[in-house]
Amino acid sequence: MGATIRVEGLRKSYGGRSVLDGVDLEVQAGTIFGYIGPNGAGKTTTVKILTGLLGDFEGEVRVGGLDPREQPVELKETIGYVPENAVLYEALTVAELLLFVGRLHGLDDAVIRARADEFLDVFELKSRLPTRVSTLSKGMRQKLLLTSAVLHAPQVVFLDEPLSGLDVNAAILVKNFLRALADSGRTVFYCSHVMDVVERVCDRIAILDGGKLVAEGTFDELSAARGGGSLERIFAELTGEGEDVELAERLVRALDGDGV
Amino acid sequence: MFLNLVLGIVDRLRAPITAFGIDFDRFRELLRVKLLLEFRTSVLGQGGMGDVAFVLTLVGFWLMGILTGVAALVLGPSVWMGATTGLLMGMLFLLLIVHYGNILVDTTDIEQVAPHPVADRTLFASRLAHMMVYVGALAVVFMSGNLMLAVFRGPALAVLALGPLCAFLAVVLTVGVVAGAFAFLLRVLGPARFQRATLWMQVVVMAAMMGGGQLVRFFSRDAGPVLDENLHWLKWVFPPLHFVGLYDFVLGERTVENGAALGLALGLPLVAVIGTLKLASRFFVAGLDGSIHLGGTPRGGWRPTLFARLGVPLCRSHAQRAGFGLALALSRRDPFYLRAALPSLIAFPVMAIGMGLNLPDPPGLAPALALLVVGLPTVLQSALFCTDGEASWLLEASPVGERDAVLQGAVKGLIVGTIAPALLGAGLFLVLLRGSGEILPVILALELVAIAMLVSLLRWHHGMPFSRSPKQQAVDWSNMGHIFMLLLAGLFVAGVHVALAWNPWVLWISVVLSPVPMYALFRRVDRIRLHAGRRR
């Protein structure tokens, strides 16, 4: 299968501050692609560009052959997006929210109901259809968000911390769902700070630091290049200060001191 | 500078604030941050103290202050004191009910505040002080215009000393009474029902203020003289008369009644504030977290409500239906929208009904129902904002190229879910109260009002409904012209109604034919577009 996502020389800055500094990426169809980096590395900005939410950038970007800058509407028809910390209309019911999102994607109500019923049944949320979003737990909201993001059967799914708030069983279910999505030829672009999940779930992993890609490959390739170890260790070596124990002790000392 | 002035005043009040059982440091910090956030967004045209609407309100208060100052020159100092405090209290009371009272029940920062060790009373007091900043500024401006003239009527020293004192007491009493009502509802009904109860209190009080007098007049047409004879009790319960008594007492009229009035003038504000803070000692944080919505949620999950079913025949695309469903649901449940729109939306029809009942026919109904036309901007302006405005990312992330379709659906949702029920409700009440013989004039009036509203709606500069957070609210100058035109449209509707209702045959024909332009105009809602400056 060919590349679904192709990024060349991607640059983006906010008020003179560079956030992405020449990122090159290629993500093949039918894979789960892990995109990781420290806070402020530029992950969310990349995802916003790839999903057509940010049009002001430099470089060449294609998602499913579409240019997010020139064809944002066509692009959004083919992708699904689960942002981290998504705000939802709390006053809507679960059913109303799904109908709203499904209709925005041009789906008939009957199709929305049929697909959503399956998802909500599996996610054990069906009884929550008439209840308002404000009454849902964090995990339930995450399941609802995931359902709303894939309701239109997108070819590419962008996920930012999709397992946040999910219990163990639900997290396993979602991970298996992502694998099944990839096996069906769809592409999953997965952003997370949970290294062991990325290590186990993703087919390929890219590490972003300071707006630049510092590593890219399968976990085995990354591990071999860094002399073995977990993804967490590789990540810390590539992006961290390497003095985490000393830093942690400094924090405790700050709590014990009176600042005088 | 203004913030420092406010905080300077607060610092000087440290002892009494602490005496009320308020944690002063936390209280001061809560107030400081709230005001700081408002000042940061208060460039001209945005919410907060720099809000253009607030500046206009200040100008209005200054002019009214001058007007009551004239009372001193023409009618004498006692009348001046009564008119000044009465008008000030009345205007502040209305503003508090409609607008500034919402500061007390503002939920936008509760998630940040609630996890911290802030006592209910301290949080309530900080909201009260926040409210007082606005109200205090309005009162100062009002009195500046007022004293400027009153001082010439003299005695100058008494005017300059007692005017500000009585105005201050009037402000404290007004704020205390309104806040006290909120705190009372919280204490009596508990946190779960607090938000809903306070909303209905605002609706009922505003409706009573706007149309209550007319309704009382209609139902007590034969009891007028009896009421007039018994008005002397007013001086014990009508606070402005207490301030008149205080003024007269200090200036030498040392009667028992004036002494009692002085006691009430000084004592009631204190009682109101102490009582309010005592009542607000529990449940306030939990109360802000409570829910607020109108009507039930659909019990069958996917099964649409009666109103939602109308979306199928009325909407032409999936995007329109998305907007229709969103507007319909949020216009019944979103706390910010409900607080902003509902009191006016109910008060205007109540006022219209009141006028419609008392005015002779013709012109009778027409000018009354023309008032309803003016209610339209409230709905459209308020519907721009939503408690969860940031959820509009769902729209940004969706493949809707021309968002106009979503707007068109949302406007239809507002018409079906909000405007039409308000019009029909007003019409139904008028028919019930005036008699079935009035059914045709009422129907014609409703049709004409609907036509005027639709014409205005088609020319309105639309923003995407429910897409902005309340904290980002902006004063919309682009529609000011339309709002003024609506006032004229109201008068035009009244004139047309008089002309058409005069002859029974013409009335019949008008009633039958009016739905034709109504339908044509409604179809043109499919052509409205987002205003160029508001395509977000």
mmCIF file of C-alpha atoms in Angstrom, chain B residues 17-304:
data_model
loop_
_atom_site.group_PDB
_atom_site.id
_atom_site.type_symbol
_atom_site.label_atom_id
_atom_site.label_comp_id
_atom_site.label_asym_id
_atom_site.label_seq_id
_atom_site.Cartn_x
_atom_site.Cartn_y
_atom_site.Cartn_z
ATOM 1 C CA ILE B 17 -15.415 42.161 55.553
ATOM 2 C CA THR B 18 -13.575 39.904 57.966
ATOM 3 C CA ALA B 19 -16.265 40.548 60.577
ATOM 4 C CA PHE B 20 -18.815 39.001 58.196
ATOM 5 C CA GLY B 21 -16.902 35.717 58.429
ATOM 6 C CA ILE B 22 -15.210 36.149 55.055
ATOM 7 C CA ASP B 23 -11.672 34.983 54.424
ATOM 8 C CA PHE B 24 -10.350 38.384 53.357
ATOM 9 C CA ASP B 25 -7.183 37.297 51.519
ATOM 10 C CA ARG B 26 -8.981 34.722 49.400
ATOM 11 C CA PHE B 27 -11.886 37.099 48.849
ATOM 12 C CA ARG B 28 -9.539 39.831 47.636
ATOM 13 C CA GLU B 29 -7.652 37.453 45.357
ATOM 14 C CA LEU B 30 -10.818 36.042 43.800
ATOM 15 C CA LEU B 31 -12.072 39.553 43.115
ATOM 16 C CA ARG B 32 -8.692 40.751 41.813
ATOM 17 C CA VAL B 33 -8.341 37.883 39.332
ATOM 18 C CA LYS B 34 -11.919 38.187 38.115
ATOM 19 C CA LEU B 35 -11.563 41.909 37.477
ATOM 20 C CA LEU B 36 -8.092 41.482 35.980
ATOM 21 C CA LEU B 37 -9.447 38.973 33.473
ATOM 22 C CA GLU B 38 -12.230 41.351 32.546
ATOM 23 C CA PHE B 39 -9.887 44.301 32.113
ATOM 24 C CA ARG B 40 -7.585 42.248 29.909
ATOM 25 C CA THR B 41 -10.384 41.700 27.440
ATOM 26 C CA SER B 42 -11.850 45.157 27.817
ATOM 27 C CA VAL B 43 -10.564 46.853 24.720
ATOM 28 C CA LEU B 44 -13.444 48.737 23.167
ATOM 29 C CA GLY B 45 -15.946 46.322 21.778
ATOM 30 C CA GLN B 46 -15.364 43.427 24.138
ATOM 31 C CA GLY B 47 -16.913 42.316 27.394
ATOM 32 C CA GLY B 48 -16.109 43.773 30.795
ATOM 33 C CA MET B 49 -15.696 47.326 31.985
ATOM 34 C CA GLY B 50 -14.617 48.540 28.546
ATOM 35 C CA ASP B 51 -17.749 47.060 27.087
ATOM 36 C CA VAL B 52 -19.442 49.550 24.784
ATOM 37 C CA ALA B 53 -22.817 48.540 26.177
ATOM 38 C CA PHE B 54 -21.548 49.370 29.658
ATOM 39 C CA VAL B 55 -20.346 52.758 28.480
ATOM 40 C CA LEU B 56 -23.765 53.398 26.946
ATOM 41 C CA THR B 57 -25.382 52.327 30.221
ATOM 42 C CA LEU B 58 -23.152 54.787 32.060
ATOM 43 C CA VAL B 59 -24.264 57.565 29.713
ATOM 44 C CA GLY B 60 -27.899 56.571 30.295
ATOM 45 C CA PHE B 61 -27.404 56.671 34.076
ATOM 46 C CA TRP B 62 -25.731 60.075 33.852
ATOM 47 C CA LEU B 63 -28.657 61.458 31.860
ATOM 48 C CA MET B 64 -31.195 59.996 34.281
ATOM 49 C CA GLY B 65 -29.184 61.477 37.139
ATOM 50 C CA ILE B 66 -29.516 64.885 35.531
ATOM 51 C CA LEU B 67 -33.225 64.319 35.023
ATOM 52 C CA THR B 68 -33.739 63.626 38.715
ATOM 53 C CA GLY B 69 -31.477 66.563 39.503
ATOM 54 C CA VAL B 70 -33.999 68.735 37.689
ATOM 55 C CA ALA B 71 -36.596 67.403 40.140
ATOM 56 C CA ALA B 72 -34.663 69.149 42.899
ATOM 57 C CA LEU B 73 -34.813 72.457 41.067
ATOM 58 C CA VAL B 74 -38.486 72.198 40.143
ATOM 59 C CA LEU B 75 -40.150 70.175 42.894
ATOM 60 C CA GLY B 76 -37.969 70.698 45.958
ATOM 61 C CA PRO B 77 -35.448 68.688 47.976
ATOM 62 C CA SER B 78 -37.777 66.049 49.471
ATOM 63 C CA VAL B 79 -39.181 65.058 46.108
ATOM 64 C CA TRP B 80 -35.638 65.152 44.743
ATOM 65 C CA MET B 81 -34.450 62.657 47.340
ATOM 66 C CA GLY B 82 -37.388 60.324 46.684
ATOM 67 C CA ALA B 83 -37.046 60.568 42.907
ATOM 68 C CA THR B 84 -33.274 60.140 42.997
ATOM 69 C CA THR B 85 -33.156 57.076 45.210
ATOM 70 C CA GLY B 86 -36.306 55.620 43.657
ATOM 71 C CA LEU B 87 -35.089 55.889 40.093
ATOM 72 C CA LEU B 88 -31.577 54.749 41.002
ATOM 73 C CA MET B 89 -32.903 51.698 42.840
ATOM 74 C CA GLY B 90 -35.389 50.858 40.098
ATOM 75 C CA MET B 91 -32.809 51.080 37.327
ATOM 76 C CA LEU B 92 -30.238 49.111 39.277
ATOM 77 C CA PHE B 93 -32.801 46.497 40.255
ATOM 78 C CA LEU B 94 -33.768 45.933 36.630
ATOM 79 C CA LEU B 95 -30.133 45.756 35.531
ATOM 80 C CA LEU B 96 -29.279 43.354 38.337
ATOM 81 C CA ILE B 97 -32.148 41.067 37.449
ATOM 82 C CA VAL B 98 -31.507 41.136 33.716
ATOM 83 C CA HIS B 99 -27.749 41.279 33.588
ATOM 84 C CA TYR B 100 -25.463 41.803 36.554
ATOM 85 C CA GLY B 101 -27.206 39.253 38.747
ATOM 86 C CA ASN B 102 -25.707 36.676 36.402
ATOM 87 C CA ILE B 103 -22.323 37.454 37.933
ATOM 88 C CA LEU B 104 -23.536 35.699 41.068
ATOM 89 C CA VAL B 105 -24.330 32.515 39.177
ATOM 90 C CA ASP B 106 -21.471 32.657 36.684
ATOM 91 C CA THR B 107 -20.155 29.116 36.224
ATOM 92 C CA THR B 108 -17.270 29.839 33.868
ATOM 93 C CA ASP B 109 -14.567 29.608 36.513
ATOM 94 C CA ILE B 110 -16.158 27.239 38.993
ATOM 95 C CA GLU B 111 -14.056 24.257 37.883
ATOM 96 C CA GLN B 112 -10.932 26.224 38.704
ATOM 97 C CA VAL B 113 -12.177 27.568 42.002
ATOM 98 C CA ALA B 114 -14.042 24.560 43.395
ATOM 99 C CA PRO B 115 -11.004 22.303 44.054
ATOM 100 C CA HIS B 116 -9.407 24.977 46.244
ATOM 101 C CA PRO B 117 -10.203 25.656 49.878
ATOM 102 C CA VAL B 118 -12.563 28.565 49.284
ATOM 103 C CA ALA B 119 -15.543 28.773 51.625
ATOM 104 C CA ASP B 120 -19.009 29.245 50.126
ATOM 105 C CA ARG B 121 -19.508 32.584 51.826
ATOM 106 C CA THR B 122 -16.130 33.895 50.655
ATOM 107 C CA LEU B 123 -16.825 32.969 47.040
ATOM 108 C CA PHE B 124 -20.315 34.455 47.262
ATOM 109 C CA ALA B 125 -18.916 37.651 48.779
ATOM 110 C CA SER B 126 -16.346 37.970 45.994
ATOM 111 C CA ARG B 127 -19.125 37.647 43.401
ATOM 112 C CA LEU B 128 -21.161 40.193 45.343
ATOM 113 C CA ALA B 129 -18.233 42.617 45.357
ATOM 114 C CA HIS B 130 -17.705 41.999 41.643
ATOM 115 C CA MET B 131 -21.313 42.940 41.052
ATOM 116 C CA MET B 132 -20.902 45.993 43.283
ATOM 117 C CA VAL B 133 -18.040 47.261 41.125
ATOM 118 C CA TYR B 134 -20.352 47.653 38.147
ATOM 119 C CA VAL B 135 -23.308 48.857 40.132
ATOM 120 C CA GLY B 136 -21.134 51.257 42.132
ATOM 121 C CA ALA B 137 -19.686 52.780 38.959
ATOM 122 C CA LEU B 138 -23.184 53.298 37.594
ATOM 123 C CA ALA B 139 -24.341 54.885 40.852
ATOM 124 C CA VAL B 140 -21.368 57.257 40.979
ATOM 125 C CA VAL B 141 -22.043 58.433 37.427
ATOM 126 C CA PHE B 142 -25.770 58.791 38.168
ATOM 127 C CA MET B 143 -25.109 60.898 41.264
ATOM 128 C CA SER B 144 -22.489 63.062 39.566
ATOM 129 C CA GLY B 145 -25.091 64.340 37.110
ATOM 130 C CA ASN B 146 -27.712 64.525 39.801
ATOM 131 C CA LEU B 147 -25.756 66.481 42.421
ATOM 132 C CA MET B 148 -24.487 68.900 39.815
ATOM 133 C CA LEU B 149 -28.010 70.360 39.596
ATOM 134 C CA ALA B 150 -29.433 69.524 43.021
ATOM 135 C CA VAL B 151 -26.734 71.488 44.792
ATOM 136 C CA PHE B 152 -28.163 74.731 43.369
ATOM 137 C CA ARG B 153 -31.513 74.065 45.022
ATOM 138 C CA GLY B 154 -29.740 73.598 48.341
ATOM 139 C CA PRO B 155 -29.114 73.502 51.148
ATOM 140 C CA ALA B 156 -25.828 72.695 49.449
ATOM 141 C CA LEU B 157 -24.148 71.022 52.410
ATOM 142 C CA ALA B 158 -27.128 68.744 53.054
ATOM 143 C CA VAL B 159 -27.395 67.844 49.384
ATOM 144 C CA LEU B 160 -23.693 67.080 49.085
ATOM 145 C CA ALA B 161 -23.602 65.057 52.310
ATOM 146 C CA LEU B 162 -26.947 63.262 52.246
ATOM 147 C CA GLY B 163 -27.219 62.712 48.487
ATOM 148 C CA PRO B 164 -24.188 60.409 48.214
ATOM 149 C CA LEU B 165 -24.975 58.765 51.587
ATOM 150 C CA CYS B 166 -28.541 57.903 50.581
ATOM 151 C CA ALA B 167 -27.410 56.803 47.123
ATOM 152 C CA PHE B 168 -24.844 54.504 48.748
ATOM 153 C CA LEU B 169 -27.462 53.070 51.101
ATOM 154 C CA ALA B 170 -29.874 52.640 48.176
ATOM 155 C CA VAL B 171 -27.234 50.753 46.181
ATOM 156 C CA VAL B 172 -26.347 48.498 49.104
ATOM 157 C CA LEU B 173 -30.019 47.782 49.775
ATOM 158 C CA THR B 174 -30.752 46.997 46.112
ATOM 159 C CA VAL B 175 -27.758 44.714 45.723
ATOM 160 C CA GLY B 176 -28.515 43.135 49.089
ATOM 161 C CA VAL B 177 -32.126 42.415 48.155
ATOM 162 C CA VAL B 178 -31.266 40.874 44.773
ATOM 163 C CA ALA B 179 -28.322 38.883 46.103
ATOM 164 C CA GLY B 180 -30.409 37.957 49.126
ATOM 165 C CA ALA B 181 -33.081 36.488 46.876
ATOM 166 C CA PHE B 182 -30.425 34.350 45.152
ATOM 167 C CA ALA B 183 -29.016 33.254 48.516
ATOM 168 C CA PHE B 184 -32.504 32.530 49.850
ATOM 169 C CA LEU B 185 -33.307 30.275 46.912
ATOM 170 C CA LEU B 186 -30.000 28.503 47.380
ATOM 171 C CA ARG B 187 -30.730 27.868 51.051
ATOM 172 C CA VAL B 188 -34.354 26.849 50.604
ATOM 173 C CA LEU B 189 -34.156 24.776 47.435
ATOM 174 C CA GLY B 190 -30.617 23.472 47.764
ATOM 175 C CA PRO B 191 -27.779 23.393 45.259
ATOM 176 C CA ALA B 192 -29.401 20.970 42.785
ATOM 177 C CA ARG B 193 -32.234 23.344 41.952
ATOM 178 C CA PHE B 194 -30.356 26.599 42.510
ATOM 179 C CA GLN B 195 -29.467 27.436 38.908
ATOM 180 C CA ARG B 196 -32.941 26.669 37.587
ATOM 181 C CA ALA B 197 -34.699 28.461 40.437
ATOM 182 C CA THR B 198 -32.668 31.638 40.045
ATOM 183 C CA LEU B 199 -33.339 31.661 36.305
ATOM 184 C CA TRP B 200 -37.085 31.481 36.915
ATOM 185 C CA MET B 201 -36.815 34.124 39.578
ATOM 186 C CA GLN B 202 -35.177 36.432 37.038
ATOM 187 C CA VAL B 203 -37.889 35.633 34.501
ATOM 188 C CA VAL B 204 -40.764 36.192 36.907
ATOM 189 C CA VAL B 205 -39.360 39.407 38.395
ATOM 190 C CA MET B 206 -38.602 40.864 34.996
ATOM 191 C CA ALA B 207 -41.998 39.899 33.635
ATOM 192 C CA ALA B 208 -43.637 41.431 36.697
ATOM 193 C CA MET B 209 -41.668 44.645 36.280
ATOM 194 C CA MET B 210 -42.376 44.928 32.573
ATOM 195 C CA GLY B 211 -45.975 43.858 32.446
ATOM 196 C CA GLY B 212 -47.169 43.248 35.970
ATOM 197 C CA GLY B 213 -48.559 46.744 36.418
ATOM 198 C CA GLN B 214 -50.636 46.456 33.255
ATOM 199 C CA LEU B 215 -51.999 43.070 34.297
ATOM 200 C CA VAL B 216 -52.874 44.316 37.788
ATOM 201 C CA ARG B 217 -54.605 47.295 36.180
ATOM 202 C CA PHE B 218 -56.614 44.983 33.915
ATOM 203 C CA PHE B 219 -57.728 42.644 36.683
ATOM 204 C CA SER B 220 -58.425 45.378 39.242
ATOM 205 C CA ARG B 221 -60.242 47.889 37.059
ATOM 206 C CA ASP B 222 -63.047 48.195 39.645
ATOM 207 C CA ALA B 223 -60.763 48.224 42.660
ATOM 208 C CA GLY B 224 -58.739 51.301 41.743
ATOM 209 C CA PRO B 225 -60.080 53.781 44.315
ATOM 210 C CA VAL B 226 -59.669 51.280 47.164
ATOM 211 C CA LEU B 227 -56.006 50.836 46.287
ATOM 212 C CA ASP B 228 -55.509 54.590 46.091
ATOM 213 C CA GLU B 229 -56.926 55.168 49.586
ATOM 214 C CA ASN B 230 -54.590 52.619 51.115
ATOM 215 C CA LEU B 231 -51.385 53.868 49.599
ATOM 216 C CA HIS B 232 -50.154 55.381 52.884
ATOM 217 C CA TRP B 233 -48.672 52.005 53.901
ATOM 218 C CA LEU B 234 -46.192 52.432 51.076
ATOM 219 C CA LYS B 235 -44.027 54.722 53.156
ATOM 220 C CA TRP B 236 -43.130 51.787 55.408
ATOM 221 C CA VAL B 237 -42.192 49.390 52.630
ATOM 222 C CA PHE B 238 -41.024 51.666 49.807
ATOM 223 C CA PRO B 239 -37.346 52.410 50.555
ATOM 224 C CA PRO B 240 -37.081 55.700 48.610
ATOM 225 C CA LEU B 241 -39.608 57.159 51.085
ATOM 226 C CA HIS B 242 -37.296 56.099 53.926
ATOM 227 C CA PHE B 243 -34.574 58.242 52.384
ATOM 228 C CA VAL B 244 -37.012 61.157 52.121
ATOM 229 C CA GLY B 245 -37.737 60.706 55.819
ATOM 230 C CA LEU B 246 -34.017 60.594 56.603
ATOM 231 C CA TYR B 247 -33.443 63.803 54.640
ATOM 232 C CA ASP B 248 -36.329 65.618 56.297
ATOM 233 C CA PHE B 249 -35.289 64.395 59.755
ATOM 234 C CA VAL B 250 -31.710 65.629 59.369
ATOM 235 C CA LEU B 251 -32.954 68.969 58.063
ATOM 236 C CA GLY B 252 -35.103 69.546 61.134
ATOM 237 C CA GLU B 253 -38.448 67.765 60.693
ATOM 238 C CA ARG B 254 -37.981 65.565 63.754
ATOM 239 C CA THR B 255 -41.298 63.679 63.615
ATOM 240 C CA VAL B 256 -41.710 60.092 64.794
ATOM 241 C CA GLU B 257 -42.410 58.957 61.244
ATOM 242 C CA ASN B 258 -39.263 60.589 59.940
ATOM 243 C CA GLY B 259 -37.259 59.080 62.779
ATOM 244 C CA ALA B 260 -38.592 55.654 61.932
ATOM 245 C CA ALA B 261 -37.820 56.258 58.263
ATOM 246 C CA LEU B 262 -34.268 57.234 59.213
ATOM 247 C CA GLY B 263 -33.922 54.010 61.175
ATOM 248 C CA LEU B 264 -35.194 51.976 58.268
ATOM 249 C CA ALA B 265 -32.975 53.825 55.762
ATOM 250 C CA LEU B 266 -29.881 53.054 57.810
ATOM 251 C CA GLY B 267 -30.880 49.631 59.060
ATOM 252 C CA LEU B 268 -32.381 47.850 56.055
ATOM 253 C CA PRO B 269 -29.238 47.901 53.872
ATOM 254 C CA LEU B 270 -27.227 46.458 56.734
ATOM 255 C CA VAL B 271 -29.853 43.796 57.397
ATOM 256 C CA ALA B 272 -29.985 42.922 53.700
ATOM 257 C CA VAL B 273 -26.235 42.438 53.415
ATOM 258 C CA ILE B 274 -25.828 40.557 56.693
ATOM 259 C CA GLY B 275 -28.822 38.369 55.933
ATOM 260 C CA THR B 276 -27.546 37.620 52.459
ATOM 261 C CA LEU B 277 -24.085 36.619 53.642
ATOM 262 C CA LYS B 278 -25.577 34.507 56.438
ATOM 263 C CA LEU B 279 -27.796 32.685 53.941
ATOM 264 C CA ALA B 280 -24.924 32.155 51.524
ATOM 265 C CA SER B 281 -22.764 30.340 54.041
ATOM 266 C CA ARG B 282 -23.529 26.910 52.561
ATOM 267 C CA PHE B 283 -24.027 25.170 49.218
ATOM 268 C CA PHE B 284 -22.879 28.061 47.022
ATOM 269 C CA VAL B 285 -20.046 26.213 45.257
ATOM 270 C CA ALA B 286 -22.253 23.151 44.794
ATOM 271 C CA GLY B 287 -25.096 25.387 43.643
ATOM 272 C CA LEU B 288 -23.024 26.853 40.835
ATOM 273 C CA ASP B 289 -22.370 23.329 39.622
ATOM 274 C CA GLY B 290 -26.103 22.628 39.394
ATOM 275 C CA SER B 291 -27.883 22.126 36.101
ATOM 276 C CA ILE B 292 -30.277 24.408 34.287
ATOM 277 C CA HIS B 293 -32.509 23.486 31.424
ATOM 278 C CA LEU B 294 -36.039 23.871 30.141
ATOM 279 C CA GLY B 295 -38.237 20.946 29.330
ATOM 280 C CA GLY B 296 -37.191 17.338 29.354
ATOM 281 C CA THR B 297 -34.544 15.554 27.392
ATOM 282 C CA PRO B 298 -35.786 12.987 24.847
ATOM 283 C CA ARG B 299 -36.435 9.798 26.787
ATOM 284 C CA GLY B 300 -36.185 7.425 23.896
ATOM 285 C CA GLY B 301 -32.614 8.261 22.998
ATOM 286 C CA TRP B 302 -32.865 8.504 19.219
ATOM 287 C CA ARG B 303 -36.585 9.363 19.300
ATOM 288 C CA PRO B 304 -36.816 13.074 18.466
#
